[in-house]
PDB file of C-alpha atoms in Angstrom:
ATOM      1  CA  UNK P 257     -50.696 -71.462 -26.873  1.00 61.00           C
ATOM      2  CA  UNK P 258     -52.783 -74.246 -29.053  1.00 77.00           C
ATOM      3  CA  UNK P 259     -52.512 -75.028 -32.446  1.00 80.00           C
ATOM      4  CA  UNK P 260     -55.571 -73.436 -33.156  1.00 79.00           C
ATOM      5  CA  UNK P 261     -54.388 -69.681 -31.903  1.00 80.00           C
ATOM      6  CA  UNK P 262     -51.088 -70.261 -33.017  1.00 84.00           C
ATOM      7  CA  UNK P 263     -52.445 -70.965 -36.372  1.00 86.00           C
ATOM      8  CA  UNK P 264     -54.842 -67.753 -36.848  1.00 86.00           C
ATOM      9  CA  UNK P 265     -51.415 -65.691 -35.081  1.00 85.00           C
ATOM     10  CA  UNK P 266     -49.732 -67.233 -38.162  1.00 88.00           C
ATOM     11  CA  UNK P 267     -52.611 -65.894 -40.415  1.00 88.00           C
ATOM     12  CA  UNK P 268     -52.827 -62.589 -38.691  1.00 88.00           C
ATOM     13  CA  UNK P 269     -49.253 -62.316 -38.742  1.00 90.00           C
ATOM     14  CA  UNK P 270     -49.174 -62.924 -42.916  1.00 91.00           C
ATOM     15  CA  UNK P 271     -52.019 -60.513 -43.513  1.00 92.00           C
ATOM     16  CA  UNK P 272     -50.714 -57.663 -41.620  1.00 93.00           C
ATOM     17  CA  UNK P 273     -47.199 -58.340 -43.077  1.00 94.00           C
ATOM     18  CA  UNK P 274     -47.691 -55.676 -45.686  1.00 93.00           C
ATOM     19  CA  UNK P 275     -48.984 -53.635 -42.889  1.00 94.00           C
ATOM     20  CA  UNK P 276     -45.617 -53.575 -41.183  1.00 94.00           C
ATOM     21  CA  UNK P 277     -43.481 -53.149 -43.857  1.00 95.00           C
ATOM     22  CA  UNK P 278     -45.052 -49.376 -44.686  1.00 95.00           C
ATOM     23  CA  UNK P 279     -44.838 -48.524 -41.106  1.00 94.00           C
ATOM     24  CA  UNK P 280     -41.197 -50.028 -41.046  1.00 94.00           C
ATOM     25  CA  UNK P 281     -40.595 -47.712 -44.499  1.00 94.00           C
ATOM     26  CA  UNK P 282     -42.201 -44.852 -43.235  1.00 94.00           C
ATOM     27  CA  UNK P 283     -40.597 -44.959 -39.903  1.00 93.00           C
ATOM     28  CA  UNK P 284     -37.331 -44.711 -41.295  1.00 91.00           C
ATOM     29  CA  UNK P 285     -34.154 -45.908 -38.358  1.00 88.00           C
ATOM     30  CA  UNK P 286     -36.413 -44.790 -35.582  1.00 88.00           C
ATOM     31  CA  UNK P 287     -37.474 -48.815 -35.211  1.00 90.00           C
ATOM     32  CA  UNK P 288     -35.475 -51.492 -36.213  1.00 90.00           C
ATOM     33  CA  UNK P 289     -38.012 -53.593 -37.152  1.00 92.00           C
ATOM     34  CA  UNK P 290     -42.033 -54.051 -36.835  1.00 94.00           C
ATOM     35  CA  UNK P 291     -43.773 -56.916 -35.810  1.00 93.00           C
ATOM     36  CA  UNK P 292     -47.288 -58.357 -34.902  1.00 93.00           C
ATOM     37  CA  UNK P 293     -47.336 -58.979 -31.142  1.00 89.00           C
ATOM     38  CA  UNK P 294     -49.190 -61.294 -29.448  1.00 84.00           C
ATOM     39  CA  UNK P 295     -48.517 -59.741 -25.915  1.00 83.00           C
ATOM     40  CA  UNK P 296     -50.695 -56.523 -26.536  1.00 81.00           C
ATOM     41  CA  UNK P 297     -53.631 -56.312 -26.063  1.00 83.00           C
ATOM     42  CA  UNK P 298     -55.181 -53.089 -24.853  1.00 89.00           C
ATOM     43  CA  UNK P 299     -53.250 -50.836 -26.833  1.00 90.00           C
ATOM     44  CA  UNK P 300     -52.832 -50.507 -30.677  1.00 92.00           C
ATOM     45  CA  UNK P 301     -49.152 -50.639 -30.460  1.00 91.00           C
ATOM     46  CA  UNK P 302     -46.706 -50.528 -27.880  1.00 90.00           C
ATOM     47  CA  UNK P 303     -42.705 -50.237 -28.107  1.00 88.00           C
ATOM     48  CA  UNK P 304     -40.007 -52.537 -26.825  1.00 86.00           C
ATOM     49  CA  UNK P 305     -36.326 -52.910 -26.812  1.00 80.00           C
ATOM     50  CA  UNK P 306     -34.319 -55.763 -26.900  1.00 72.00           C
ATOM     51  CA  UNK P 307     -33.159 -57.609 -23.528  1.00 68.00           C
ATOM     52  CA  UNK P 308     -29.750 -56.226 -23.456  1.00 67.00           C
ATOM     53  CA  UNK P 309     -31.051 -52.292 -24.863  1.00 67.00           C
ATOM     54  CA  UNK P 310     -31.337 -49.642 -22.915  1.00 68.00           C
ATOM     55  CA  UNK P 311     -35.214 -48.974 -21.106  1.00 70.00           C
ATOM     56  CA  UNK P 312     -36.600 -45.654 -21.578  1.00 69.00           C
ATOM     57  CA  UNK P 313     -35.504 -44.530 -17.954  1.00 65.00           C
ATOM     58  CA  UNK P 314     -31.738 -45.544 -18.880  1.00 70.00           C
ATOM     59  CA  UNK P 315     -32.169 -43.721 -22.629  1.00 70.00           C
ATOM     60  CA  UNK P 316     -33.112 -40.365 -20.559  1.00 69.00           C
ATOM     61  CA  UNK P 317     -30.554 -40.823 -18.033  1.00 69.00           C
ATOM     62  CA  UNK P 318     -27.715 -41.228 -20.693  1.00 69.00           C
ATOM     63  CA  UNK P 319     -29.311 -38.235 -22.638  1.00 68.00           C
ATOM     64  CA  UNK P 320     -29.371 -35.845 -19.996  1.00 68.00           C
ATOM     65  CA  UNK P 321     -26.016 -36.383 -19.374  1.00 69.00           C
ATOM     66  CA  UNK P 322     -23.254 -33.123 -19.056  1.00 56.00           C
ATOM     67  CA  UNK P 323     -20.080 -34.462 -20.819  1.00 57.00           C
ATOM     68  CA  UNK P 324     -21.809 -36.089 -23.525  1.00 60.00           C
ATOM     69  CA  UNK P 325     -20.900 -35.166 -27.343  1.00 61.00           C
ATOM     70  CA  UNK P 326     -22.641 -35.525 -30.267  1.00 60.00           C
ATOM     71  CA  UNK P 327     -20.683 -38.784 -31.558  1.00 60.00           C
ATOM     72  CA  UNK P 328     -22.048 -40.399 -28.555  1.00 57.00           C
ATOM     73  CA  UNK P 329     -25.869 -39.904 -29.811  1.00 58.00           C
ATOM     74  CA  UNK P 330     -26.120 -42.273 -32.159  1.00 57.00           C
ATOM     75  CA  UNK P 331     -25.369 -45.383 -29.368  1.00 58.00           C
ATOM     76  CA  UNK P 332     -27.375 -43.632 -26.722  1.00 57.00           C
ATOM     77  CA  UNK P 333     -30.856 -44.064 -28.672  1.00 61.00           C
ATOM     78  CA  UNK P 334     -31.815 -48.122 -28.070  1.00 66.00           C
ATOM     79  CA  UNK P 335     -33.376 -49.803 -30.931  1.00 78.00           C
ATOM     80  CA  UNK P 336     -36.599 -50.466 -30.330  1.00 85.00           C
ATOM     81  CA  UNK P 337     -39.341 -52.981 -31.823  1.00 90.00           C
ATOM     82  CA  UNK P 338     -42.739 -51.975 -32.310  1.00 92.00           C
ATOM     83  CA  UNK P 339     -45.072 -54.548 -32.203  1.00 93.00           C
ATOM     84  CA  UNK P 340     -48.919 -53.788 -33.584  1.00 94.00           C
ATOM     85  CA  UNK P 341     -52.009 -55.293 -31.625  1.00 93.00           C
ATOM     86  CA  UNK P 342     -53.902 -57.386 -35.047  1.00 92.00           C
ATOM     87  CA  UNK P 343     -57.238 -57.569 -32.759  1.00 91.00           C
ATOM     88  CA  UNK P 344     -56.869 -53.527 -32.343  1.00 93.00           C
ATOM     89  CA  UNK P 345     -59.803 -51.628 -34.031  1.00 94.00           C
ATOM     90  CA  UNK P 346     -56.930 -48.980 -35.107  1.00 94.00           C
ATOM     91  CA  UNK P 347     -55.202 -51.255 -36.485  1.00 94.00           C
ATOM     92  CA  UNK P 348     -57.448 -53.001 -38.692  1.00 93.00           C
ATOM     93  CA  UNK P 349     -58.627 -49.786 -39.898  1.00 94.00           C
ATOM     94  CA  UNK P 350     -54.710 -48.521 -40.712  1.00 94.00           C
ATOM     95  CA  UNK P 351     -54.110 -51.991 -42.462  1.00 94.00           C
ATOM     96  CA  UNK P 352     -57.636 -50.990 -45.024  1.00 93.00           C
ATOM     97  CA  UNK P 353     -56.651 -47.555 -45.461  1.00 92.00           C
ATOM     98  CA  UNK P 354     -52.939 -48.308 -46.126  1.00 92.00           C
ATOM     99  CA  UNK P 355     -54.021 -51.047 -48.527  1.00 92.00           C
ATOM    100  CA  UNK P 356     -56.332 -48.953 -50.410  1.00 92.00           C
ATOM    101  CA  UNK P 357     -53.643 -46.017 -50.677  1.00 89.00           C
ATOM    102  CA  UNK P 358     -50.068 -46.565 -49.334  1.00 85.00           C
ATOM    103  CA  UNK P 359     -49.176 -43.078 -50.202  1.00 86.00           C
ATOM    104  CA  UNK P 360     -51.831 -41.410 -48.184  1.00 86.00           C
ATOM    105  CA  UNK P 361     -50.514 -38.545 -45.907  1.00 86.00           C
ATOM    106  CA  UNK P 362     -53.112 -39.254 -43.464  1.00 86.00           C
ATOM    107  CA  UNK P 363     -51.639 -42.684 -43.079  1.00 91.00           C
ATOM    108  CA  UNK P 364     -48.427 -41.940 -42.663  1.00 91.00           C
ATOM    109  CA  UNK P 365     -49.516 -38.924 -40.206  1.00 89.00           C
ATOM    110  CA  UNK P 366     -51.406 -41.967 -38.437  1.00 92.00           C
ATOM    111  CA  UNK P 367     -48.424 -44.051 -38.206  1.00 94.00           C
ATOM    112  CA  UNK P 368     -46.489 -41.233 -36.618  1.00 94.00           C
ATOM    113  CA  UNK P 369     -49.075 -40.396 -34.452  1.00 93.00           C
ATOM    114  CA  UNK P 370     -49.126 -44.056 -33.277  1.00 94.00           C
ATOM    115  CA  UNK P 371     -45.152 -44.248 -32.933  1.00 94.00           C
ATOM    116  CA  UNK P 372     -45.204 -40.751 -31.304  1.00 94.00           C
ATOM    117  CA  UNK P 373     -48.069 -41.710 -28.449  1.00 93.00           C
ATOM    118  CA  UNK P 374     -46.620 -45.627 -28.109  1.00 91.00           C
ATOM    119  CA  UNK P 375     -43.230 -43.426 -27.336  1.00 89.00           C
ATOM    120  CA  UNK P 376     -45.020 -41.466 -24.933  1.00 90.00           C
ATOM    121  CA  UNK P 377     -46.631 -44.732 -22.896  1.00 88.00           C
ATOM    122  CA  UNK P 378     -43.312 -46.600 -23.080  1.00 83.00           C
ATOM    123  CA  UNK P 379     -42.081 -44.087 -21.044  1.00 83.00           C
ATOM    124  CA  UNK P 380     -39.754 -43.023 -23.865  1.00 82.00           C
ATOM    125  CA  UNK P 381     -39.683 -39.137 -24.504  1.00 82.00           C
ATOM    126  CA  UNK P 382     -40.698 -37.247 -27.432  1.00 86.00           C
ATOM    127  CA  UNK P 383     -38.151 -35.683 -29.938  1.00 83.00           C
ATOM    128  CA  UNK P 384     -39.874 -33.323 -31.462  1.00 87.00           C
ATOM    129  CA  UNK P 385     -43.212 -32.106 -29.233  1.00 90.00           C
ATOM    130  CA  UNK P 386     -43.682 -29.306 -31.446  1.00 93.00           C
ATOM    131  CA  UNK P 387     -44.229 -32.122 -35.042  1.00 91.00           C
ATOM    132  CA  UNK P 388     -46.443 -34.209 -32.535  1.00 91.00           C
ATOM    133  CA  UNK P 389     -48.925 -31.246 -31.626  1.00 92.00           C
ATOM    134  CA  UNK P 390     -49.001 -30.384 -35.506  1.00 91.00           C
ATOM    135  CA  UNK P 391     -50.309 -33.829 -36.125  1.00 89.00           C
ATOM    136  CA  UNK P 392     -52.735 -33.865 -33.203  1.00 90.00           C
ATOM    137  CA  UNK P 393     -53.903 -30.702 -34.346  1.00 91.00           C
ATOM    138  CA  UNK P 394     -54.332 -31.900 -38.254  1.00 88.00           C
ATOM    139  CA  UNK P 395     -56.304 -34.965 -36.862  1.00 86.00           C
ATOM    140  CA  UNK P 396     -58.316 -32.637 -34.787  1.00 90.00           C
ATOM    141  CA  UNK P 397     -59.229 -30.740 -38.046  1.00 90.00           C
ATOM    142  CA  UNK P 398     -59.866 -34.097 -39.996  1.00 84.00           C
ATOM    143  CA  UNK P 399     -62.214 -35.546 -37.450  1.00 85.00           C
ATOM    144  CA  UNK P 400     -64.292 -32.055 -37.570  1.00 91.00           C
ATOM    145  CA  UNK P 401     -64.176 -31.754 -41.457  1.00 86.00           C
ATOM    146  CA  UNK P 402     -62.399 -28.224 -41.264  1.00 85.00           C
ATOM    147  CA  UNK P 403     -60.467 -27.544 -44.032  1.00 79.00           C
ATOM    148  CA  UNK P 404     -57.307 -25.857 -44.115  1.00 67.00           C
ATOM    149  CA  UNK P 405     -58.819 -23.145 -46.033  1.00 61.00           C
ATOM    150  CA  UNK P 406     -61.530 -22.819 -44.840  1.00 57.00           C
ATOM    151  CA  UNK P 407     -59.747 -22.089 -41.115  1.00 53.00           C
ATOM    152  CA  UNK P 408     -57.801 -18.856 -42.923  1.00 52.00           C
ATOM    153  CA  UNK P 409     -61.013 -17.425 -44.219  1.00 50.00           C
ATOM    154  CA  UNK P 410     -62.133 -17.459 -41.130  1.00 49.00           C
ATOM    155  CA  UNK P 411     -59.291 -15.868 -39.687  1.00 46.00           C
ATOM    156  CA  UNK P 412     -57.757 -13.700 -42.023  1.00 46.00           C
ATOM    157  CA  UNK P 413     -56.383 -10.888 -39.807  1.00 48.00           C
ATOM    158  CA  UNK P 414     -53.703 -13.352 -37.997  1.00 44.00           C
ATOM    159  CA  UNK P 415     -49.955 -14.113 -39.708  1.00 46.00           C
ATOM    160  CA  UNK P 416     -49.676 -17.772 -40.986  1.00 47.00           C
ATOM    161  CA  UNK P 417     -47.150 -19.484 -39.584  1.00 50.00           C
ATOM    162  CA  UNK P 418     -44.864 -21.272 -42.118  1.00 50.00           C
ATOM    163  CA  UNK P 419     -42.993 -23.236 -39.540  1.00 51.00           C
ATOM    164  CA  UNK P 420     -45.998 -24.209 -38.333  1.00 51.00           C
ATOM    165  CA  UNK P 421     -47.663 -26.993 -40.218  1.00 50.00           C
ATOM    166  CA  UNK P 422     -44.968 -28.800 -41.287  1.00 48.00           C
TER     167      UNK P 422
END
């Protein structure tokens, strides 16, 4: 790497700084940290564990183990780093939206959507499928301007489903 591109990674890297500490926050312990990558650069975000964690394949092995307990749960899960693409059109667009409104639902539903699908193509599988379709399924209604309420006038004679969109 030159000077040159490892100077603008330095200024990427500070810009989207505030960028990665709201998807750190709203993330919670299911990362242990976010960073801007410099190895990604088809995807918007991709997920990686350390050198000595566990892979996904390992991680599913352990889990679908028969004399496993629930005390044992907490060390089978590696920690995993997500590191955002800068260059990535989603990306840029999260960082503007998150820095005009860090307490915008559809942001965080967009940084769970991202954490959910980078799961899915690190080969890492899905806690909760049923949360994951919900937010497909709200993004779905977002990108076709249908609002909630306008989906149970529509359909008035079926029984809303609290569960449902959580």
């Amino acid at each position: 790497m030159c000077i040159r591109d490892r100077k603008k990674f330095e200024e990427q890297k500070a810009a989207f700084e505030p960028l990665c500490k709201l998807i750190k926050e709203v993330l919670g312990d299911k990362v242990e940290k976010v960073v801007v990558g410099q190895r990604v650069s088809e995807s918007p975000c991709v997920l990686v564990t350390s050198e000595y964690g566990w892979s996904a394949n390992m991680e599913r092995i352990m889990k679908a183990q028969a004399l496993r307990d629930a005390s044992m749960s907490s060390y089978m899960v590696s920690k995993k780093t997500m590191e955002v693409n800068p260059s990535h059109p989603i990306i840029v667009e999260l960082k503007k939206k998150s820095d005009k409104d860090k307490s915008d639902k559809t942001v965080k539903d967009l940084i769970w959507l991202l954490f959910d699908t980078s799961l899915l193509t690190s080969g890492f599988s899905l806690e909760d499928p049923t949360t994951f379709a919900g937010r497909i399924n709200r993004m779905i209604k977002l990108g076709l301007s249908i609002d909630d309420d306008k989906m149970e006038e529509e359909i008035p004679n079926l029984v809303k489903d609290e569960n449902y969109n959580q």
